Amino acid sequence: RGAFAKMGMCCCVFLCPPLSLVSGGLASVPACCLPKLPLHPAWIASALVLLGIGIGLYVDMTFKCRDATSYWLGTEPLDGTGVWINETVDVPYDTDVWWPSPGDPNYGYKLVNYTKVDLGYSDKMAWSLWPLDYEGTGCFSEGSGTASEQGMGVALLLALGLGPLFVSAVTRLVKACGG
């Protein structure tokens, strides 16, 4: 259930800006020596391919993040099953015990030997492309960190595509202004 997206959105959001700056800086080095290089179709095409792959993986990650927003609701006793005993009575450690909430008529007692009903999973949140919509979910900051590689990979691919495209745009702008 969304295990491949834990912390992925967080990694993507916070790694993409610095990686894009580094990528743009590194892409500008050859542009100083070979000013026509950033305008070459192969330069632009390779950057667009990397950017396209990054966008595709990002969209895939948003679906995984949406799936990670569903959580298990737990269990509850099946009505009419079990035995209510005083809460001070000791029971074996491996016995399932149901504690009623305050205000319940059975408050002060505990239920043992009951049949459990699985409540299933909560509804998933609505799908969104906006990364901050997943804030507070397992995909943003409350995740275990397992498989955050997709978020890091997305950030890297987006940066490797954006940096050279930015250098191409600046080169074209400088050339258009007579530089």
Short mmCIF file of C-alpha atoms in Angstrom, two decimals:
data_model
loop_
_atom_site.label_atom_id
_atom_site.label_comp_id
_atom_site.label_asym_id
_atom_site.label_seq_id
_atom_site.Cartn_x
_atom_site.Cartn_y
_atom_site.Cartn_z
CA ARG A 1 0.00 0.00 0.00
CA GLY A 2 2.10 2.88 -1.28
CA ALA A 3 5.34 1.47 0.14
CA PHE A 4 7.31 2.82 -2.79
CA ALA A 5 6.40 6.42 -2.04
CA LYS A 6 7.39 6.82 1.61
CA MET A 7 9.11 10.18 1.96
CA GLY A 8 9.34 10.35 -1.84
CA MET A 9 7.49 13.64 -2.18
CA CYS A 10 9.55 15.20 0.59
CA CYS A 11 12.80 14.17 -1.13
CA CYS A 12 11.54 15.52 -4.44
CA VAL A 13 10.38 18.87 -3.02
CA PHE A 14 13.52 19.61 -1.02
CA LEU A 15 16.16 18.17 -3.37
CA CYS A 16 14.92 19.54 -6.69
CA PRO A 17 15.84 23.24 -6.15
CA PRO A 18 19.47 22.72 -5.03
CA LEU A 19 20.05 20.02 -7.64
CA SER A 20 18.64 22.31 -10.33
CA LEU A 21 21.03 25.07 -9.28
CA VAL A 22 23.98 22.69 -9.42
CA SER A 23 22.82 21.29 -12.76
CA GLY A 24 22.44 24.78 -14.24
CA GLY A 25 25.85 25.78 -12.92
CA LEU A 26 27.52 22.71 -14.36
CA ALA A 27 25.69 23.10 -17.67
CA SER A 28 26.89 26.70 -17.96
CA VAL A 29 30.58 25.69 -17.88
CA PRO A 30 30.65 24.28 -21.44
CA ALA A 31 28.51 27.22 -22.58
CA CYS A 32 31.34 29.60 -21.66
CA CYS A 33 33.80 27.77 -23.91
CA LEU A 34 31.41 26.70 -26.65
CA PRO A 35 28.59 29.27 -26.73
CA LYS A 36 26.72 27.48 -29.54
CA LEU A 37 26.56 24.18 -27.63
CA PRO A 38 23.46 25.02 -25.51
CA LEU A 39 21.58 25.87 -28.72
CA HIS A 40 22.44 22.58 -30.43
CA PRO A 41 19.34 20.39 -30.98
CA ALA A 42 21.02 17.38 -29.29
CA TRP A 43 21.63 19.45 -26.13
CA ILE A 44 18.02 20.57 -25.99
CA ALA A 45 16.61 17.14 -26.93
CA SER A 46 18.63 15.31 -24.27
CA ALA A 47 17.51 17.83 -21.64
CA LEU A 48 13.88 17.45 -22.74
CA VAL A 49 14.14 13.64 -22.57
CA LEU A 50 15.51 13.80 -19.00
CA LEU A 51 12.84 16.31 -18.02
CA GLY A 52 10.12 14.17 -19.59
CA ILE A 53 11.26 11.04 -17.76
CA GLY A 54 11.40 13.03 -14.51
CA ILE A 55 7.87 14.36 -15.04
CA GLY A 56 6.58 10.87 -15.85
CA LEU A 57 8.14 9.41 -12.70
CA TYR A 58 6.80 12.34 -10.68
CA VAL A 59 3.23 11.68 -11.88
CA ASP A 60 3.70 7.99 -11.03
CA MET A 61 4.90 8.98 -7.57
CA THR A 62 1.80 11.16 -7.01
CA PHE A 63 -0.40 8.09 -7.52
CA LYS A 64 1.76 6.09 -5.09
CA CYS A 65 1.56 8.96 -2.61
CA ARG A 66 -2.22 9.03 -2.91
CA ASP A 67 -2.29 5.29 -2.21
CA ALA A 68 -0.09 5.81 0.85
CA THR A 69 -2.72 8.09 2.41
CA SER A 70 -5.00 5.13 3.12
CA TYR A 71 -4.42 3.70 6.60
CA TRP A 72 -5.68 0.68 8.52
CA LEU A 73 -8.66 1.47 10.77
CA GLY A 74 -8.03 -1.46 13.12
CA THR A 75 -10.50 -3.90 14.62
CA GLU A 76 -13.46 -3.81 16.98
CA PRO A 77 -15.42 -6.50 18.79
CA LEU A 78 -18.31 -8.19 17.03
CA ASP A 79 -21.53 -7.30 18.86
CA GLY A 80 -22.70 -10.00 21.25
CA THR A 81 -19.31 -11.72 21.57
CA GLY A 82 -16.90 -11.75 24.48
CA VAL A 83 -17.17 -11.41 28.24
CA TRP A 84 -17.02 -8.14 30.22
CA ILE A 85 -14.81 -8.42 33.30
CA ASN A 86 -13.65 -5.86 35.87
CA GLU A 87 -10.68 -3.88 34.55
CA THR A 88 -8.62 -4.82 37.64
CA VAL A 89 -8.73 -8.56 36.81
CA ASP A 90 -5.44 -9.80 35.38
CA VAL A 91 -5.55 -11.67 32.07
CA PRO A 92 -2.77 -13.50 30.24
CA TYR A 93 -0.48 -11.24 28.23
CA ASP A 94 -1.45 -12.76 24.86
CA THR A 95 -5.21 -12.23 25.42
CA ASP A 96 -6.94 -9.67 23.23
CA VAL A 97 -8.56 -7.00 25.40
CA TRP A 98 -11.03 -4.30 24.34
CA TRP A 99 -11.14 -1.19 26.52
CA PRO A 100 -14.29 0.92 26.25
CA SER A 101 -13.93 4.68 25.93
CA PRO A 102 -14.98 7.03 28.75
CA GLY A 103 -18.73 7.57 28.78
CA ASP A 104 -19.43 4.02 27.56
CA PRO A 105 -21.81 2.09 29.87
CA ASN A 106 -19.12 -0.60 30.24
CA TYR A 107 -16.44 1.87 31.33
CA GLY A 108 -14.49 0.34 34.22
CA TYR A 109 -14.64 -3.10 32.59
CA LYS A 110 -12.74 -4.78 29.78
CA LEU A 111 -13.93 -7.19 27.11
CA VAL A 112 -12.11 -10.51 26.63
CA ASN A 113 -12.68 -13.60 24.48
CA TYR A 114 -14.44 -11.62 21.77
CA THR A 115 -14.52 -12.02 17.99
CA LYS A 116 -12.68 -9.29 16.11
CA VAL A 117 -14.13 -7.46 13.11
CA ASP A 118 -11.58 -5.95 10.73
CA LEU A 119 -12.62 -2.37 9.91
CA GLY A 120 -10.49 -2.28 6.75
CA TYR A 121 -8.75 0.81 5.40
CA SER A 122 -9.68 4.48 5.29
CA ASP A 123 -10.47 6.20 2.02
CA LYS A 124 -7.55 7.54 0.04
CA MET A 125 -7.21 11.29 -0.26
CA ALA A 126 -7.97 12.85 -3.63
CA TRP A 127 -5.18 12.65 -6.22
CA SER A 128 -3.21 15.84 -6.76
CA LEU A 129 -0.16 16.96 -8.73
CA TRP A 130 0.65 19.61 -6.10
CA PRO A 131 3.35 18.14 -3.81
CA LEU A 132 2.32 20.03 -0.68
CA ASP A 133 -1.12 18.39 -0.76
CA TYR A 134 0.66 15.29 0.57
CA GLU A 135 2.19 17.13 3.51
CA GLY A 136 1.50 15.32 6.77
CA THR A 137 1.08 11.96 5.03
CA GLY A 138 3.43 8.99 4.84
CA CYS A 139 4.62 10.26 1.49
CA PHE A 140 5.88 13.57 2.76
CA SER A 141 7.35 13.59 6.22
CA GLU A 142 5.81 10.90 8.38
CA GLY A 143 7.07 8.05 6.21
CA SER A 144 9.55 5.41 7.21
CA GLY A 145 12.02 6.50 4.56
CA THR A 146 11.89 3.16 2.80
CA ALA A 147 12.06 3.51 -0.96
CA SER A 148 12.47 7.25 -1.00
CA GLU A 149 14.75 6.57 -3.97
CA GLN A 150 11.99 7.46 -6.43
CA GLY A 151 11.69 10.95 -4.95
CA MET A 152 15.45 11.44 -5.13
CA GLY A 153 15.51 10.08 -8.67
CA VAL A 154 12.69 12.38 -9.74
CA ALA A 155 14.50 15.39 -8.26
CA LEU A 156 17.71 14.42 -10.04
CA LEU A 157 16.04 13.84 -13.41
CA LEU A 158 14.07 17.08 -13.20
CA ALA A 159 17.25 18.96 -12.29
CA LEU A 160 19.27 17.31 -15.08
CA GLY A 161 16.58 18.41 -17.53
CA LEU A 162 15.92 21.89 -16.15
CA GLY A 163 19.54 23.00 -15.74
CA PRO A 164 20.57 22.62 -19.40
CA LEU A 165 17.24 24.01 -20.61
CA PHE A 166 17.73 27.08 -18.44
CA VAL A 167 21.25 27.56 -19.84
CA SER A 168 19.83 27.18 -23.38
CA ALA A 169 17.18 29.80 -22.66
CA VAL A 170 19.72 32.26 -21.22
CA THR A 171 22.08 31.66 -24.17
CA ARG A 172 19.25 32.27 -26.62
CA LEU A 173 18.23 35.44 -24.74
CA VAL A 174 21.80 36.77 -24.72
CA LYS A 175 22.16 36.00 -28.42
CA ALA A 176 18.83 37.73 -29.17
CA CYS A 177 19.94 40.83 -27.27
CA GLY A 178 23.06 41.07 -29.41
CA GLY A 179 25.55 39.38 -27.08
#
